[in-house]
PDB file of C-alpha atoms in Angstrom:
ATOM      1  CA  MET A 162      37.527 -25.342 -28.982  1.00 62.00           C
ATOM      2  CA  PHE A 163      33.768 -24.736 -29.079  1.00 72.00           C
ATOM      3  CA  ILE A 164      32.407 -21.296 -28.239  1.00 82.00           C
ATOM      4  CA  SER A 165      28.760 -20.379 -27.903  1.00 87.00           C
ATOM      5  CA  PRO A 166      26.890 -18.471 -30.635  1.00 88.00           C
ATOM      6  CA  ALA A 167      26.705 -15.457 -28.316  1.00 88.00           C
ATOM      7  CA  ARG A 168      30.483 -15.389 -27.877  1.00 90.00           C
ATOM      8  CA  ALA A 169      31.008 -15.847 -31.609  1.00 92.00           C
ATOM      9  CA  ALA A 170      28.646 -12.937 -32.271  1.00 92.00           C
ATOM     10  CA  CYS A 171      30.530 -10.745 -29.797  1.00 92.00           C
ATOM     11  CA  TRP A 172      33.832 -11.586 -31.513  1.00 95.00           C
ATOM     12  CA  ASP A 173      32.305 -10.798 -34.906  1.00 95.00           C
ATOM     13  CA  SER A 174      30.890  -7.473 -33.684  1.00 95.00           C
ATOM     14  CA  HIS A 175      34.254  -6.233 -32.456  1.00 96.00           C
ATOM     15  CA  LEU A 176      35.939  -7.516 -35.603  1.00 96.00           C
ATOM     16  CA  ARG A 177      33.498  -5.630 -37.837  1.00 96.00           C
ATOM     17  CA  VAL A 178      34.046  -2.398 -35.924  1.00 95.00           C
ATOM     18  CA  ILE A 179      37.822  -2.722 -36.187  1.00 96.00           C
ATOM     19  CA  GLN A 180      37.494  -3.520 -39.898  1.00 95.00           C
ATOM     20  CA  SER A 181      35.443  -0.346 -40.406  1.00 94.00           C
ATOM     21  CA  VAL A 182      38.139   1.638 -38.599  1.00 91.00           C
ATOM     22  CA  LEU A 183      40.790   0.263 -40.942  1.00 93.00           C
ATOM     23  CA  ASP A 184      38.612   0.864 -44.011  1.00 91.00           C
ATOM     24  CA  SER A 185      38.105   4.513 -43.078  1.00 87.00           C
ATOM     25  CA  SER A 186      41.660   5.272 -41.954  1.00 78.00           C
ATOM     26  CA  SER A 187      44.078   7.157 -44.161  1.00 67.00           C
ATOM     27  CA  ASN A 188      47.725   6.518 -44.927  1.00 61.00           C
ATOM     28  CA  THR A 189      48.566   9.656 -42.966  1.00 57.00           C
ATOM     29  CA  SER A 190      47.083   8.432 -39.685  1.00 58.00           C
ATOM     30  CA  THR A 191      49.321   8.991 -36.681  1.00 59.00           C
ATOM     31  CA  SER A 192      49.510   7.268 -33.303  1.00 53.00           C
ATOM     32  CA  TRP A 193      47.322  10.067 -31.921  1.00 61.00           C
ATOM     33  CA  ASP A 194      44.378   9.336 -34.223  1.00 82.00           C
ATOM     34  CA  ILE A 195      42.531   7.475 -31.503  1.00 89.00           C
ATOM     35  CA  THR A 196      39.518   5.193 -31.967  1.00 93.00           C
ATOM     36  CA  PHE A 197      37.283   4.512 -28.967  1.00 93.00           C
ATOM     37  CA  ILE A 198      35.300   1.262 -29.007  1.00 94.00           C
ATOM     38  CA  LEU A 199      32.487   1.190 -26.446  1.00 91.00           C
ATOM     39  CA  GLU A 200      29.843  -1.453 -25.863  1.00 88.00           C
ATOM     40  CA  ASP A 201      26.250  -0.339 -25.310  1.00 84.00           C
ATOM     41  CA  ASP A 202      25.996  -1.217 -21.614  1.00 82.00           C
ATOM     42  CA  ILE A 203      28.592   1.115 -20.134  1.00 83.00           C
ATOM     43  CA  ASP A 204      28.582   3.833 -17.527  1.00 85.00           C
ATOM     44  CA  MET A 205      31.393   6.370 -17.342  1.00 87.00           C
ATOM     45  CA  GLU A 206      32.739   9.032 -15.040  1.00 84.00           C
ATOM     46  CA  LEU A 207      31.046  12.390 -15.487  1.00 85.00           C
ATOM     47  CA  ASP A 208      34.438  14.114 -15.572  1.00 84.00           C
ATOM     48  CA  ILE A 209      35.969  11.597 -17.947  1.00 85.00           C
ATOM     49  CA  ARG A 210      37.520  14.268 -20.175  1.00 87.00           C
ATOM     50  CA  ARG A 211      39.407  15.751 -17.262  1.00 85.00           C
ATOM     51  CA  ARG A 212      40.587  12.314 -16.151  1.00 83.00           C
ATOM     52  CA  LEU A 213      41.748  11.138 -19.566  1.00 84.00           C
ATOM     53  CA  ARG A 214      43.344  14.293 -20.960  1.00 84.00           C
ATOM     54  CA  PRO A 215      46.610  14.101 -18.989  1.00 82.00           C
ATOM     55  CA  LEU A 216      46.930  10.348 -19.529  1.00 83.00           C
ATOM     56  CA  TRP A 217      47.427  10.564 -23.288  1.00 83.00           C
ATOM     57  CA  GLU A 218      50.472  12.767 -22.739  1.00 82.00           C
ATOM     58  CA  ARG A 219      52.113   9.902 -20.831  1.00 83.00           C
ATOM     59  CA  LEU A 220      51.450   7.194 -23.408  1.00 87.00           C
ATOM     60  CA  PRO A 221      54.485   5.909 -25.341  1.00 89.00           C
ATOM     61  CA  VAL A 222      54.253   6.698 -29.051  1.00 89.00           C
ATOM     62  CA  ASP A 223      54.174   2.991 -29.961  1.00 92.00           C
ATOM     63  CA  TRP A 224      51.072   2.105 -27.939  1.00 94.00           C
ATOM     64  CA  ASP A 225      48.442  -0.218 -29.434  1.00 96.00           C
ATOM     65  CA  ILE A 226      45.503  -0.364 -27.025  1.00 96.00           C
ATOM     66  CA  VAL A 227      44.340   1.350 -23.830  1.00 94.00           C
ATOM     67  CA  PHE A 228      41.728  -0.334 -21.650  1.00 93.00           C
ATOM     68  CA  LEU A 229      39.453   2.373 -20.210  1.00 91.00           C
ATOM     69  CA  GLY A 230      37.712  -0.271 -18.108  1.00 83.00           C
ATOM     70  CA  HIS A 231      38.561  -3.863 -17.247  1.00 79.00           C
ATOM     71  CA  CYS A 232      37.610  -6.754 -14.995  1.00 78.00           C
ATOM     72  CA  TRP A 233      38.844 -10.058 -13.620  1.00 60.00           C
ATOM     73  CA  SER A 234      42.433  -8.790 -13.360  1.00 66.00           C
ATOM     74  CA  ASN A 235      44.675  -6.691 -11.127  1.00 62.00           C
ATOM     75  CA  GLU A 236      45.712  -4.037 -13.623  1.00 56.00           C
ATOM     76  CA  GLY A 237      47.626  -2.003 -11.054  1.00 57.00           C
ATOM     77  CA  ILE A 238      50.334  -4.623 -10.576  1.00 59.00           C
ATOM     78  CA  TYR A 239      52.927  -2.875 -12.775  1.00 56.00           C
ATOM     79  CA  ASP A 240      54.340   0.567 -12.006  1.00 59.00           C
ATOM     80  CA  ALA A 241      52.149   3.456 -13.134  1.00 60.00           C
ATOM     81  CA  LEU A 242      53.226   5.813 -15.905  1.00 65.00           C
ATOM     82  CA  SER A 243      51.331   8.623 -14.183  1.00 59.00           C
ATOM     83  CA  ASP A 244      51.000   9.754 -10.588  1.00 59.00           C
ATOM     84  CA  ILE A 245      47.792  11.726 -10.926  1.00 57.00           C
ATOM     85  CA  GLN A 246      44.307  10.812  -9.684  1.00 54.00           C
ATOM     86  CA  THR A 247      43.658   8.346 -12.502  1.00 62.00           C
ATOM     87  CA  HIS A 248      46.683   6.159 -13.166  1.00 81.00           C
ATOM     88  CA  LEU A 249      47.941   4.594 -16.381  1.00 85.00           C
ATOM     89  CA  HIS A 250      49.637   1.202 -15.998  1.00 87.00           C
ATOM     90  CA  PRO A 251      51.147  -1.290 -18.431  1.00 89.00           C
ATOM     91  CA  SER A 252      48.436  -3.909 -18.796  1.00 90.00           C
ATOM     92  CA  ARG A 253      48.704  -7.306 -17.169  1.00 83.00           C
ATOM     93  CA  ALA A 254      45.868  -9.414 -18.620  1.00 85.00           C
ATOM     94  CA  PRO A 255      42.697  -7.277 -18.689  1.00 84.00           C
ATOM     95  CA  GLN A 256      39.404  -8.905 -19.554  1.00 81.00           C
ATOM     96  CA  CYS A 257      36.061  -7.406 -20.588  1.00 85.00           C
ATOM     97  CA  THR A 258      35.929  -5.469 -23.835  1.00 91.00           C
ATOM     98  CA  HIS A 259      33.338  -2.845 -22.921  1.00 90.00           C
ATOM     99  CA  ALA A 260      35.655   0.170 -23.324  1.00 92.00           C
ATOM    100  CA  TYR A 261      39.020   0.500 -25.018  1.00 95.00           C
ATOM    101  CA  ALA A 262      40.969   2.797 -27.312  1.00 95.00           C
ATOM    102  CA  LEU A 263      43.058   1.797 -30.329  1.00 96.00           C
ATOM    103  CA  SER A 264      45.853   3.525 -32.182  1.00 94.00           C
ATOM    104  CA  PRO A 265      45.886   3.070 -35.991  1.00 93.00           C
ATOM    105  CA  LEU A 266      48.728   0.556 -35.749  1.00 94.00           C
ATOM    106  CA  GLY A 267      47.048  -1.136 -32.801  1.00 95.00           C
ATOM    107  CA  ALA A 268      43.811  -1.528 -34.759  1.00 96.00           C
ATOM    108  CA  ARG A 269      45.671  -3.180 -37.628  1.00 96.00           C
ATOM    109  CA  ARG A 270      47.695  -5.422 -35.343  1.00 97.00           C
ATOM    110  CA  LEU A 271      44.600  -6.475 -33.381  1.00 97.00           C
ATOM    111  CA  TYR A 272      42.655  -7.184 -36.570  1.00 98.00           C
ATOM    112  CA  GLU A 273      45.436  -9.399 -37.901  1.00 97.00           C
ATOM    113  CA  HIS A 274      45.445 -11.434 -34.696  1.00 97.00           C
ATOM    114  CA  LEU A 275      41.650 -11.741 -34.543  1.00 97.00           C
ATOM    115  CA  THR A 276      41.474 -12.987 -38.146  1.00 97.00           C
ATOM    116  CA  TYR A 277      44.435 -15.385 -37.941  1.00 97.00           C
ATOM    117  CA  PRO A 278      42.737 -18.757 -38.661  1.00 95.00           C
ATOM    118  CA  PRO A 279      44.211 -20.837 -35.789  1.00 94.00           C
ATOM    119  CA  PHE A 280      43.295 -18.054 -33.328  1.00 96.00           C
ATOM    120  CA  ALA A 281      40.049 -16.624 -34.725  1.00 95.00           C
ATOM    121  CA  PHE A 282      36.929 -17.505 -32.699  1.00 94.00           C
ATOM    122  CA  SER A 283      39.010 -19.800 -30.485  1.00 94.00           C
ATOM    123  CA  ARG A 284      37.713 -18.431 -27.159  1.00 92.00           C
ATOM    124  CA  ALA A 285      35.691 -15.567 -25.693  1.00 91.00           C
ATOM    125  CA  ILE A 286      36.994 -12.344 -27.169  1.00 93.00           C
ATOM    126  CA  ASP A 287      37.936 -10.783 -23.836  1.00 90.00           C
ATOM    127  CA  GLN A 288      40.024 -13.871 -23.085  1.00 92.00           C
ATOM    128  CA  ALA A 289      41.629 -13.451 -26.505  1.00 95.00           C
ATOM    129  CA  TYR A 290      42.532  -9.832 -25.725  1.00 95.00           C
ATOM    130  CA  ALA A 291      43.945 -10.842 -22.346  1.00 92.00           C
ATOM    131  CA  TRP A 292      46.101 -13.521 -23.975  1.00 95.00           C
ATOM    132  CA  LEU A 293      47.384 -11.133 -26.653  1.00 96.00           C
ATOM    133  CA  VAL A 294      48.353  -8.661 -23.941  1.00 93.00           C
ATOM    134  CA  LYS A 295      49.928 -11.201 -21.610  1.00 92.00           C
ATOM    135  CA  SER A 296      51.937 -12.763 -24.442  1.00 95.00           C
ATOM    136  CA  GLY A 297      53.290  -9.372 -25.512  1.00 94.00           C
ATOM    137  CA  ARG A 298      51.565  -9.301 -28.886  1.00 96.00           C
ATOM    138  CA  LEU A 299      49.836  -6.008 -28.079  1.00 96.00           C
ATOM    139  CA  ARG A 300      51.421  -2.948 -26.463  1.00 95.00           C
ATOM    140  CA  ALA A 301      48.663  -2.400 -23.938  1.00 94.00           C
ATOM    141  CA  TYR A 302      47.941  -0.013 -21.073  1.00 93.00           C
ATOM    142  CA  SER A 303      45.148   0.087 -18.513  1.00 90.00           C
ATOM    143  CA  VAL A 304      43.490   3.045 -16.814  1.00 88.00           C
ATOM    144  CA  VAL A 305      43.351   2.380 -13.052  1.00 84.00           C
ATOM    145  CA  PRO A 306      40.825   2.725 -11.636  1.00 82.00           C
ATOM    146  CA  GLY A 307      38.740   2.243 -14.745  1.00 81.00           C
ATOM    147  CA  VAL A 308      36.756   5.247 -15.932  1.00 85.00           C
ATOM    148  CA  MET A 309      34.137   3.138 -17.716  1.00 87.00           C
ATOM    149  CA  VAL A 310      32.299   0.129 -16.280  1.00 85.00           C
ATOM    150  CA  GLN A 311      29.554  -2.184 -17.425  1.00 83.00           C
ATOM    151  CA  ARG A 312      26.113  -1.481 -16.001  1.00 76.00           C
ATOM    152  CA  VAL A 313      25.708  -4.859 -14.305  1.00 61.00           C
ATOM    153  CA  GLU A 314      23.749  -5.425 -11.114  1.00 53.00           C
ATOM    154  CA  GLU A 315      22.566  -8.937 -10.357  1.00 48.00           C
ATOM    155  CA  ALA A 316      23.898 -12.006 -12.123  1.00 48.00           C
ATOM    156  CA  GLY A 317      21.377 -14.061 -14.075  1.00 49.00           C
ATOM    157  CA  TRP A 318      21.047 -17.748 -13.297  1.00 46.00           C
ATOM    158  CA  LEU A 319      23.272 -18.805 -16.226  1.00 51.00           C
ATOM    159  CA  GLU A 320      26.027 -16.476 -15.061  1.00 57.00           C
ATOM    160  CA  TRP A 321      25.515 -17.665 -11.493  1.00 52.00           C
ATOM    161  CA  LEU A 322      25.891 -21.279 -12.645  1.00 52.00           C
ATOM    162  CA  TRP A 323      29.023 -20.464 -14.656  1.00 57.00           C
ATOM    163  CA  ASN A 324      30.567 -18.651 -11.702  1.00 59.00           C
ATOM    164  CA  TRP A 325      29.782 -21.604  -9.464  1.00 54.00           C
ATOM    165  CA  PHE A 326      31.383 -24.134 -11.836  1.00 57.00           C
ATOM    166  CA  SER A 327      34.470 -21.962 -12.395  1.00 60.00           C
ATOM    167  CA  GLY A 328      35.046 -21.403  -8.689  1.00 57.00           C
ATOM    168  CA  LYS A 329      34.074 -17.738  -8.581  1.00 56.00           C
ATOM    169  CA  GLU A 330      31.804 -16.359  -5.921  1.00 50.00           C
ATOM    170  CA  THR A 331      28.114 -16.386  -6.688  1.00 46.00           C
ATOM    171  CA  GLY A 332      25.321 -13.991  -5.867  1.00 43.00           C
ATOM    172  CA  LYS A 333      25.986 -10.515  -7.169  1.00 41.00           C
ATOM    173  CA  ALA A 334      28.015 -10.412 -10.363  1.00 38.00           C
ATOM    174  CA  SER A 335      30.417  -8.010  -8.691  1.00 34.00           C
ATOM    175  CA  ASP A 336      31.807 -10.344  -6.034  1.00 31.00           C
ATOM    176  CA  ILE A 337      35.186 -11.633  -7.182  1.00 28.00           C
ATOM    177  CA  TRP A 338      38.866 -11.003  -6.709  1.00 30.00           C
ATOM    178  CA  GLY A 339      39.780  -7.345  -6.692  1.00 34.00           C
ATOM    179  CA  THR A 340      42.963  -5.326  -6.810  1.00 36.00           C
ATOM    180  CA  SER A 341      43.707  -5.850  -3.124  1.00 36.00           C
ATOM    181  CA  GLY A 342      44.057  -9.607  -3.600  1.00 34.00           C
ATOM    182  CA  GLY A 343      40.935 -10.390  -1.590  1.00 32.00           C
ATOM    183  CA  ALA A 344      37.349 -11.016  -2.542  1.00 30.00           C
ATOM    184  CA  THR A 345      36.021  -7.593  -3.461  1.00 32.00           C
ATOM    185  CA  ARG A 346      34.549  -6.643  -6.824  1.00 47.00           C
ATOM    186  CA  TRP A 347      34.752  -8.049 -10.339  1.00 48.00           C
ATOM    187  CA  ARG A 348      35.060  -4.508 -11.691  1.00 56.00           C
ATOM    188  CA  ASP A 349      35.876  -1.002 -10.533  1.00 65.00           C
ATOM    189  CA  GLU A 350      33.208   1.314  -9.173  1.00 72.00           C
ATOM    190  CA  LEU A 351      32.821   4.819 -10.537  1.00 75.00           C
ATOM    191  CA  VAL A 352      33.193   7.854  -8.321  1.00 75.00           C
ATOM    192  CA  ASN A 353      30.386   9.770 -10.052  1.00 75.00           C
ATOM    193  CA  GLY A 354      28.958   8.034 -13.101  1.00 74.00           C
ATOM    194  CA  VAL A 355      26.752   9.414 -15.849  1.00 78.00           C
ATOM    195  CA  PHE A 356      24.091   6.814 -14.994  1.00 75.00           C
ATOM    196  CA  SER A 357      24.962   5.815 -11.444  1.00 70.00           C
ATOM    197  CA  GLY A 358      26.488   8.893  -9.827  1.00 63.00           C
ATOM    198  CA  LYS A 359      24.846  11.345  -7.467  1.00 61.00           C
ATOM    199  CA  ASP A 360      25.170  14.006 -10.183  1.00 55.00           C
ATOM    200  CA  GLY A 361      24.507  11.655 -13.086  1.00 51.00           C
ATOM    201  CA  VAL A 362      22.651  13.435 -15.866  1.00 52.00           C
ATOM    202  CA  LEU A 363      21.136  10.122 -17.026  1.00 53.00           C
ATOM    203  CA  ARG A 364      20.625   8.637 -13.604  1.00 50.00           C
ATOM    204  CA  ARG A 365      18.010   5.916 -13.624  1.00 45.00           C
ATOM    205  CA  LYS A 366      17.771   2.191 -12.954  1.00 41.00           C
ATOM    206  CA  TYR A 367      18.738  -0.295 -15.675  1.00 36.00           C
TER     207      TYR A 367
END
């Protein structure tokens, strides 16, 4: 399967970060030595520490990956592990790789999958993650609603054309199937983001 140079570069970028995590990890790492991988176009909830702190207590000890943000998938379909404001659900098939956390074992397991020759660079990396989750190869959980989103406003013409060919709604990049099963948003919206919220300390237009 052919993938574009941009998608190959995105795959390689995530792979290099995960490799650096493995290179710097020690033999004494535990499941609570958490690595956060964030892309450079994110916005996050201002009170993200308060939202995330109680979630880690509810994670099983054998977790691999936690998606802090996601898109193109109903991640609330499985029963939540938490009943607080921000929920933690077993992942379904989350796409978008803008914000996720890895355990030491999860980083190693993900790296082995991403470098396996028949699988490596076989598709867009977010589709690869979704497949690994859906097939049970990663023990994955999703924060619902997401506490980190991509700062995306209007779709460019190439994205518009891709959405049109793939049967997704066109116009704003945010108009797709949402968690209610109807046409809502392609991603969650933040309550009060660092960039986008009414109290955002870095609030400005991007």
